[in-house]
One Martini backbone bead per residue (centre of mass of N, CA, C, O) as a GRO file, in nm:
protein
  333
    1MET     BB    1   0.132   0.045  -0.023
    2PRO     BB    2   0.054   0.406  -0.025
    3ARG     BB    3   0.155   0.601   0.158
    4SER     BB    4   0.062   0.866   0.346
    5LEU     BB    5  -0.006   1.232   0.232
    6THR     BB    6   0.049   1.483   0.361
    7ARG     BB    7  -0.044   1.784   0.426
    8ARG     BB    8   0.261   1.882   0.460
    9HIS     BB    9   0.434   1.767   0.253
   10LEU     BB   10   0.351   1.804   0.037
   11THR     BB   11   0.370   2.082   0.012
   12ALA     BB   12   0.658   2.091   0.022
   13THR     BB   13   0.658   1.897  -0.244
   14LEU     BB   14   0.536   2.175  -0.418
   15ALA     BB   15   0.768   2.377  -0.357
   16GLY     BB   16   0.968   2.210  -0.474
   17ALA     BB   17   0.806   2.176  -0.780
   18ALA     BB   18   0.824   2.510  -0.813
   19ALA     BB   19   1.099   2.549  -0.835
   20LEU     BB   20   1.213   2.324  -1.006
   21ALA     BB   21   0.992   2.473  -1.236
   22LEU     BB   22   1.201   2.710  -1.256
   23LEU     BB   23   1.413   2.647  -1.335
   24THR     BB   24   1.386   2.401  -1.589
   25ALA     BB   25   1.288   2.714  -1.754
   26CYS     BB   26   1.573   2.924  -1.674
   27GLY     BB   27   1.734   2.717  -1.792
   28GLY     BB   28   1.934   2.497  -2.027
   29SER     BB   29   2.076   2.671  -2.223
   30ASP     BB   30   2.103   2.717  -2.558
   31SER     BB   31   2.340   2.816  -2.872
   32SER     BB   32   2.289   2.842  -3.177
   33GLY     BB   33   2.378   3.018  -3.544
   34GLY     BB   34   2.551   3.229  -3.467
   35SER     BB   35   2.474   3.478  -3.615
   36GLY     BB   36   2.184   3.646  -3.590
   37ASP     BB   37   1.885   3.596  -3.559
   38THR     BB   38   1.711   3.587  -3.263
   39VAL     BB   39   1.509   3.284  -3.093
   40ARG     BB   40   1.313   3.187  -2.816
   41PHE     BB   41   1.317   2.830  -2.752
   42GLY     BB   42   1.093   2.559  -2.634
   43TYR     BB   43   1.132   2.258  -2.436
   44ILE     BB   44   1.147   1.862  -2.407
   45GLY     BB   45   1.289   1.617  -2.285
   46ASP     BB   46   1.174   1.482  -2.553
   47PHE     BB   47   1.182   1.362  -2.868
   48ASN     BB   48   0.874   1.574  -2.908
   49GLY     BB   49   1.078   1.826  -2.824
   50ALA     BB   50   1.432   1.741  -2.917
   51SER     BB   51   1.450   1.655  -3.237
   52LEU     BB   52   1.392   1.947  -3.385
   53ILE     BB   53   1.638   2.104  -3.257
   54ALA     BB   54   1.882   1.897  -3.271
   55ILE     BB   55   1.926   1.922  -3.602
   56ALA     BB   56   1.905   2.243  -3.618
   57ASP     BB   57   2.126   2.242  -3.500
   58ALA     BB   58   2.364   2.005  -3.649
   59LYS     BB   59   2.281   2.145  -3.959
   60GLY     BB   60   2.287   2.470  -3.957
   61LEU     BB   61   2.004   2.592  -3.999
   62TRP     BB   62   1.961   2.886  -3.848
   63LYS     BB   63   2.147   3.005  -3.992
   64LYS     BB   64   2.063   2.872  -4.309
   65HIS     BB   65   1.794   3.165  -4.208
   66GLY     BB   66   1.943   3.392  -4.003
   67LEU     BB   67   1.946   3.229  -3.723
   68GLU     BB   68   2.003   3.187  -3.328
   69ALA     BB   69   1.963   3.053  -3.091
   70ASP     BB   70   1.782   2.992  -2.797
   71ALA     BB   71   1.757   2.738  -2.559
   72LYS     BB   72   1.497   2.580  -2.330
   73VAL     BB   73   1.429   2.362  -2.091
   74PHE     BB   74   1.085   2.196  -2.021
   75THR     BB   75   0.875   2.050  -1.831
   76ASN     BB   76   0.614   2.165  -1.983
   77GLY     BB   77   0.387   2.360  -2.163
   78PRO     BB   78   0.241   2.553  -1.979
   79LEU     BB   79   0.483   2.690  -1.927
   80GLN     BB   80   0.522   2.812  -2.250
   81ILE     BB   81   0.299   3.000  -2.267
   82GLN     BB   82   0.395   3.169  -1.977
   83ALA     BB   83   0.560   3.304  -2.160
   84LEU     BB   84   0.521   3.393  -2.395
   85GLY     BB   85   0.282   3.611  -2.235
   86THR     BB   86   0.532   3.705  -2.157
   87ASP     BB   87   0.850   3.726  -2.301
   88ASN     BB   88   1.037   3.486  -2.331
   89LEU     BB   89   0.910   3.398  -2.549
   90ASP     BB   90   0.885   3.300  -2.899
   91PHE     BB   91   0.916   2.948  -2.847
   92GLY     BB   92   0.721   2.644  -2.862
   93TYR     BB   93   0.593   2.355  -2.700
   94ILE     BB   94   0.374   2.068  -2.724
   95GLY     BB   95   0.104   1.879  -2.595
   96PRO     BB   96  -0.206   1.789  -2.614
   97GLY     BB   97  -0.328   1.887  -2.346
   98ALA     BB   98  -0.201   2.249  -2.396
   99MET     BB   99  -0.406   2.332  -2.629
  100TRP     BB  100  -0.620   2.512  -2.478
  101LEU     BB  101  -0.430   2.759  -2.476
  102PRO     BB  102  -0.518   2.843  -2.815
  103ALA     BB  103  -0.778   2.792  -2.781
  104SER     BB  104  -0.799   3.053  -2.573
  105GLY     BB  105  -0.533   3.262  -2.667
  106GLN     BB  106  -0.236   3.203  -2.549
  107ALA     BB  107  -0.158   3.138  -2.909
  108LYS     BB  108  -0.009   2.996  -3.151
  109VAL     BB  109   0.016   2.787  -3.386
  110VAL     BB  110   0.222   2.677  -3.616
  111ALA     BB  111   0.281   2.334  -3.559
  112ILE     BB  112   0.260   1.992  -3.655
  113ASN     BB  113   0.474   1.707  -3.520
  114THR     BB  114   0.325   1.491  -3.355
  115LEU     BB  115   0.130   1.177  -3.279
  116GLY     BB  116   0.046   1.092  -2.946
  117ASN     BB  117   0.151   0.752  -2.781
  118SER     BB  118   0.284   0.867  -2.398
  119ASP     BB  119  -0.006   0.823  -2.223
  120ARG     BB  120  -0.080   0.708  -1.938
  121VAL     BB  121  -0.282   0.530  -1.625
  122LEU     BB  122  -0.124   0.450  -1.366
  123ALA     BB  123  -0.055   0.198  -1.137
  124GLN     BB  124  -0.015   0.003  -0.852
  125PRO     BB  125   0.033  -0.230  -0.737
  126GLY     BB  126  -0.322  -0.437  -0.800
  127ILE     BB  127  -0.423  -0.256  -0.979
  128THR     BB  128  -0.636  -0.308  -1.253
  129SER     BB  129  -0.844  -0.030  -1.247
  130MET     BB  130  -1.069   0.213  -1.252
  131ARG     BB  131  -1.223   0.103  -0.982
  132GLN     BB  132  -1.004   0.101  -0.801
  133LEU     BB  133  -0.915   0.393  -0.705
  134LYS     BB  134  -1.108   0.466  -0.577
  135GLY     BB  135  -1.025   0.732  -0.327
  136LYS     BB  136  -0.760   0.765  -0.394
  137THR     BB  137  -0.387   0.896  -0.482
  138VAL     BB  138  -0.358   1.126  -0.726
  139ALA     BB  139  -0.126   1.187  -0.980
  140VAL     BB  140  -0.112   1.568  -1.162
  141PRO     BB  141  -0.030   1.756  -1.444
  142GLU     BB  142  -0.192   2.058  -1.509
  143GLY     BB  143  -0.271   2.076  -1.850
  144THR     BB  144  -0.227   1.803  -1.950
  145SER     BB  145  -0.203   1.559  -2.067
  146GLY     BB  146  -0.200   1.333  -1.850
  147ASP     BB  147  -0.508   1.494  -1.783
  148MET     BB  148  -0.608   1.406  -2.019
  149ILE     BB  149  -0.622   1.084  -1.981
  150LEU     BB  150  -0.751   1.034  -1.659
  151SER     BB  151  -1.040   1.188  -1.841
  152LEU     BB  152  -1.079   0.998  -2.001
  153ALA     BB  153  -1.070   0.737  -1.804
  154LEU     BB  154  -1.268   0.781  -1.641
  155LYS     BB  155  -1.547   0.829  -1.820
  156LYS     BB  156  -1.521   0.508  -1.907
  157ALA     BB  157  -1.544   0.451  -1.595
  158GLY     BB  158  -1.832   0.649  -1.493
  159MET     BB  159  -1.630   0.960  -1.364
  160THR     BB  160  -1.405   1.119  -1.175
  161LYS     BB  161  -1.204   1.322  -1.018
  162ASP     BB  162  -1.462   1.339  -0.754
  163ASP     BB  163  -1.306   1.032  -0.666
  164LEU     BB  164  -1.064   1.136  -0.599
  165LYS     BB  165  -0.726   1.277  -0.478
  166LEU     BB  166  -0.601   1.437  -0.564
  167VAL     BB  167  -0.306   1.580  -0.700
  168PRO     BB  168  -0.100   1.821  -0.781
  169MET     BB  169   0.189   1.782  -0.993
  170ASP     BB  170   0.532   1.789  -1.076
  171PRO     BB  171   0.662   1.564  -1.334
  172SER     BB  172   0.923   1.485  -1.114
  173THR     BB  173   0.745   1.410  -0.862
  174ILE     BB  174   0.633   1.225  -0.955
  175VAL     BB  175   0.861   1.030  -0.988
  176SER     BB  176   0.853   0.976  -0.695
  177ALA     BB  177   0.624   0.916  -0.586
  178VAL     BB  178   0.556   0.731  -0.706
  179SER     BB  179   0.770   0.517  -0.633
  180SER     BB  180   0.742   0.577  -0.315
  181GLN     BB  181   0.420   0.509  -0.244
  182GLN     BB  182   0.268   0.756  -0.215
  183VAL     BB  183   0.070   0.709  -0.430
  184ASP     BB  184  -0.105   0.571  -0.666
  185GLY     BB  185  -0.139   0.745  -0.914
  186ALA     BB  186  -0.123   0.858  -1.251
  187GLY     BB  187  -0.106   1.101  -1.554
  188PHE     BB  188   0.114   1.069  -1.761
  189TRP     BB  189   0.473   1.011  -1.934
  190TYR     BB  190   0.680   0.936  -2.173
  191PRO     BB  191   0.998   0.910  -2.077
  192ALA     BB  192   0.904   0.896  -1.733
  193ALA     BB  193   0.752   0.604  -1.656
  194ALA     BB  194   1.027   0.444  -1.687
  195THR     BB  195   1.151   0.471  -1.493
  196ILE     BB  196   0.939   0.357  -1.257
  197LYS     BB  197   0.964   0.118  -1.356
  198LYS     BB  198   1.226   0.055  -1.226
  199GLN     BB  199   1.107   0.088  -0.939
  200VAL     BB  200   0.847  -0.052  -1.007
  201PRO     BB  201   0.766  -0.339  -0.984
  202GLY     BB  202   0.403  -0.409  -1.179
  203LEU     BB  203   0.321  -0.200  -1.332
  204VAL     BB  204   0.046  -0.038  -1.405
  205GLU     BB  205  -0.140   0.004  -1.754
  206LEU     BB  206  -0.506   0.131  -1.778
  207ALA     BB  207  -0.384   0.398  -2.010
  208LYS     BB  208  -0.413   0.472  -2.328
  209ASN     BB  209  -0.434   0.615  -2.644
  210THR     BB  210  -0.513   0.374  -2.815
  211ASP     BB  211  -0.822   0.398  -2.644
  212PHE     BB  212  -0.899   0.690  -2.789
  213GLU     BB  213  -0.900   0.715  -3.116
  214ASP     BB  214  -1.213   0.730  -3.204
  215GLU     BB  215  -1.239   1.030  -3.035
  216VAL     BB  216  -0.904   1.118  -3.025
  217SER     BB  217  -0.624   1.324  -3.115
  218PHE     BB  218  -0.267   1.391  -3.016
  219PRO     BB  219  -0.121   1.641  -3.140
  220THR     BB  220   0.140   1.779  -3.099
  221ALA     BB  221   0.358   2.132  -3.049
  222PHE     BB  222   0.372   2.433  -3.248
  223VAL     BB  223   0.462   2.745  -3.051
  224ALA     BB  224   0.341   3.108  -3.034
  225GLY     BB  225   0.330   3.469  -3.016
  226ASN     BB  226   0.154   3.621  -3.043
  227LYS     BB  227   0.282   3.904  -3.164
  228LEU     BB  228   0.486   3.762  -3.336
  229VAL     BB  229   0.240   3.668  -3.522
  230ALA     BB  230   0.159   4.008  -3.592
  231ASP     BB  231   0.458   4.169  -3.619
  232ASN     BB  232   0.669   3.881  -3.722
  233PRO     BB  233   0.649   3.706  -4.003
  234GLU     BB  234   0.903   3.657  -4.125
  235LYS     BB  235   1.062   3.512  -3.855
  236VAL     BB  236   0.870   3.261  -3.878
  237GLY     BB  237   0.917   3.194  -4.150
  238LYS     BB  238   1.158   3.069  -4.004
  239VAL     BB  239   1.144   2.895  -3.860
  240LEU     BB  240   0.973   2.719  -3.974
  241ALA     BB  241   1.189   2.623  -4.209
  242VAL     BB  242   1.390   2.509  -4.031
  243LEU     BB  243   1.149   2.227  -3.932
  244ARG     BB  244   1.131   2.159  -4.149
  245GLU     BB  245   1.380   2.056  -4.255
  246ALA     BB  246   1.371   1.893  -3.937
  247MET     BB  247   1.106   1.657  -4.024
  248GLU     BB  248   1.219   1.613  -4.305
  249PHE     BB  249   1.498   1.459  -4.154
  250ARG     BB  250   1.341   1.272  -3.925
  251SER     BB  251   1.161   1.095  -4.145
  252GLU     BB  252   1.449   1.025  -4.363
  253HIS     BB  253   1.664   0.969  -4.074
  254MET     BB  254   1.578   0.875  -3.726
  255ASP     BB  255   1.867   0.746  -3.628
  256GLU     BB  256   2.012   1.014  -3.647
  257ALA     BB  257   1.768   1.149  -3.448
  258VAL     BB  258   1.797   1.037  -3.265
  259SER     BB  259   2.103   1.003  -3.195
  260LEU     BB  260   2.057   1.398  -3.174
  261THR     BB  261   1.874   1.337  -2.943
  262ALA     BB  262   2.067   1.171  -2.725
  263GLU     BB  263   2.302   1.417  -2.678
  264LYS     BB  264   2.097   1.628  -2.599
  265LEU     BB  265   2.027   1.497  -2.341
  266LYS     BB  266   2.181   1.302  -2.215
  267ILE     BB  267   2.109   1.016  -2.346
  268PRO     BB  268   2.008   0.681  -2.457
  269ALA     BB  269   1.936   0.585  -2.763
  270ASP     BB  270   1.740   0.384  -2.674
  271GLN     BB  271   1.574   0.535  -2.551
  272VAL     BB  272   1.464   0.749  -2.755
  273LYS     BB  273   1.414   0.515  -2.940
  274ALA     BB  274   1.136   0.415  -2.708
  275ASP     BB  275   1.012   0.661  -2.778
  276ALA     BB  276   0.980   0.709  -3.052
  277ALA     BB  277   0.774   0.498  -3.078
  278ASN     BB  278   0.518   0.676  -2.909
  279ASN     BB  279   0.487   0.812  -3.225
  280LYS     BB  280   0.407   1.006  -3.465
  281VAL     BB  281   0.575   1.066  -3.774
  282LEU     BB  282   0.558   1.353  -3.949
  283GLY     BB  283   0.584   1.470  -4.302
  284VAL     BB  284   0.524   1.738  -4.468
  285ASP     BB  285   0.416   1.670  -4.611
  286GLU     BB  286   0.142   1.560  -4.501
  287LEU     BB  287   0.115   1.805  -4.351
  288ASP     BB  288   0.006   1.999  -4.594
  289ARG     BB  289  -0.255   1.791  -4.705
  290LEU     BB  290  -0.338   1.801  -4.368
  291THR     BB  291  -0.448   2.035  -4.430
  292GLU     BB  292  -0.532   2.084  -4.673
  293ASP     BB  293  -0.798   1.915  -4.636
  294GLY     BB  294  -0.920   1.921  -4.237
  295THR     BB  295  -0.715   1.720  -4.052
  296VAL     BB  296  -0.644   1.905  -3.842
  297ASP     BB  297  -0.927   2.015  -3.792
  298LYS     BB  298  -1.011   1.776  -3.688
  299TRP     BB  299  -0.835   1.756  -3.407
  300LEU     BB  300  -0.875   2.008  -3.321
  301LYS     BB  301  -1.181   2.023  -3.277
  302GLY     BB  302  -1.215   1.682  -3.088
  303MET     BB  303  -1.037   1.825  -2.858
  304ASN     BB  304  -1.218   2.063  -2.779
  305ASP     BB  305  -1.451   1.925  -2.677
  306TYR     BB  306  -1.285   1.814  -2.461
  307PHE     BB  307  -1.240   2.042  -2.322
  308VAL     BB  308  -1.545   2.156  -2.269
  309GLU     BB  309  -1.616   1.887  -2.125
  310ALA     BB  310  -1.378   1.968  -1.888
  311GLY     BB  311  -1.350   2.345  -1.882
  312LYS     BB  312  -1.165   2.482  -2.069
  313LEU     BB  313  -1.366   2.540  -2.218
  314LYS     BB  314  -1.672   2.690  -2.322
  315GLN     BB  315  -1.656   2.658  -2.665
  316PRO     BB  316  -1.585   2.617  -2.896
  317VAL     BB  317  -1.338   2.633  -3.169
  318ASP     BB  318  -1.165   2.771  -3.432
  319PRO     BB  319  -0.863   2.701  -3.574
  320ALA     BB  320  -0.822   2.946  -3.733
  321GLN     BB  321  -0.767   3.121  -3.522
  322TYR     BB  322  -0.477   2.932  -3.416
  323TYR     BB  323  -0.417   2.740  -3.734
  324THR     BB  324  -0.120   2.859  -3.941
  325GLY     BB  325  -0.120   2.680  -4.156
  326ASP     BB  326  -0.066   2.900  -4.421
  327LEU     BB  327   0.236   2.940  -4.296
  328PHE     BB  328   0.316   2.613  -4.282
  329ILE     BB  329   0.276   2.654  -4.594
  330GLY     BB  330   0.473   2.821  -4.632
  331ALA     BB  331   0.743   2.769  -4.639
  332GLY     BB  332   0.784   2.569  -4.829
  333LYS     BB  333   0.834   2.839  -5.092
   0.00000   0.00000   0.00000
C-alpha cells in the first residue's frame, strides 16, 4: 500500500516542485547558429520536444535561415505558454493536453509536430482497473496530456475526478511520488514513465492514448506568441522553414534523428528510440496535405470538444483562430 501523503509533506513536495519547475524553465539554455536574429525557443526534454531542435542545431539550419537559437528546456507545455505570454519566449513546444491554451487565445499553433501515444494512467501493483482507483490518491500535472489521459480514462469508467483524491504535481515530483509509493496512481507519460517502471516492478498501465483513438487524436505542436505572429511574420516564416527542414530530415533519417536527440539530451540512444516508438512521426508533405484537406482541423476540433467537456474551454473554437496552417505551408514555398 502506498504510504500516506500528509498535508505537511504535500506542501513541502509541491513547494519543491514549483522551485524545480522554475529552475528548469529558466535553466538549460543553449545557443547555436552563430550571428543572426535570435529566437528564444522552449522545448521539453524528450524525443517529441527536442528532436527537431537537435537536428536544426547539428545541421546548421538556424544559421542557414539567418537565425540564432537560444533554446531552453521546460518541464511541460503550460509553463511555455506562460513564458510566451510574458514575452520570455518566442516559440515553444506543447503536448496535446496543453492544446486548450492556444485554443483559448493564449498562443498560436504554428506547426503540428507528431501524433502522440506516450500518455498513460499508471497505478501501483495490485490495482488493475480505473474503478479500483476510487477514493485513492492520484497525481497529475494539471493542464497537460497526463491530465487529459486521466480524464478520458475516468469518463470511460463512468467516473470523474471527484471520485479520486487528486493531487496536482510537477512531472519530476510525480516520478518520485509514484516510485516511493506515496500515491496510488498518476496521469503521466513516457519517457518519464519508464524511469518509474525501473523503480516499481509490476507497475500497471490502466489506460493509453490508443484506447481513445476513435474519439480524439493527440497531436503535439509548436507554438508562438500572439504578438510575434502578428508583428513579425518574417521571423515566424524563417523559424517554420527551419522546422520544416528538420521534419523532413527526421522522417527520412530516423536513426540519426534519434542519435542527435540523445546527444542533445545526454541520455542513451536506446532510451530515445523507445520514446520515439510511442509516437507517429509526420513528414512535411504529409502535414501539408493533412492541413489542406482539413484533417488537422478535425483533430483540433475533436480536442476542443474534449476540452469543453473537461471545463477547459467555454465553447468550441474554430481552429482557424489559432492554427496558422497557411504560414506553415507558405514556409515551404
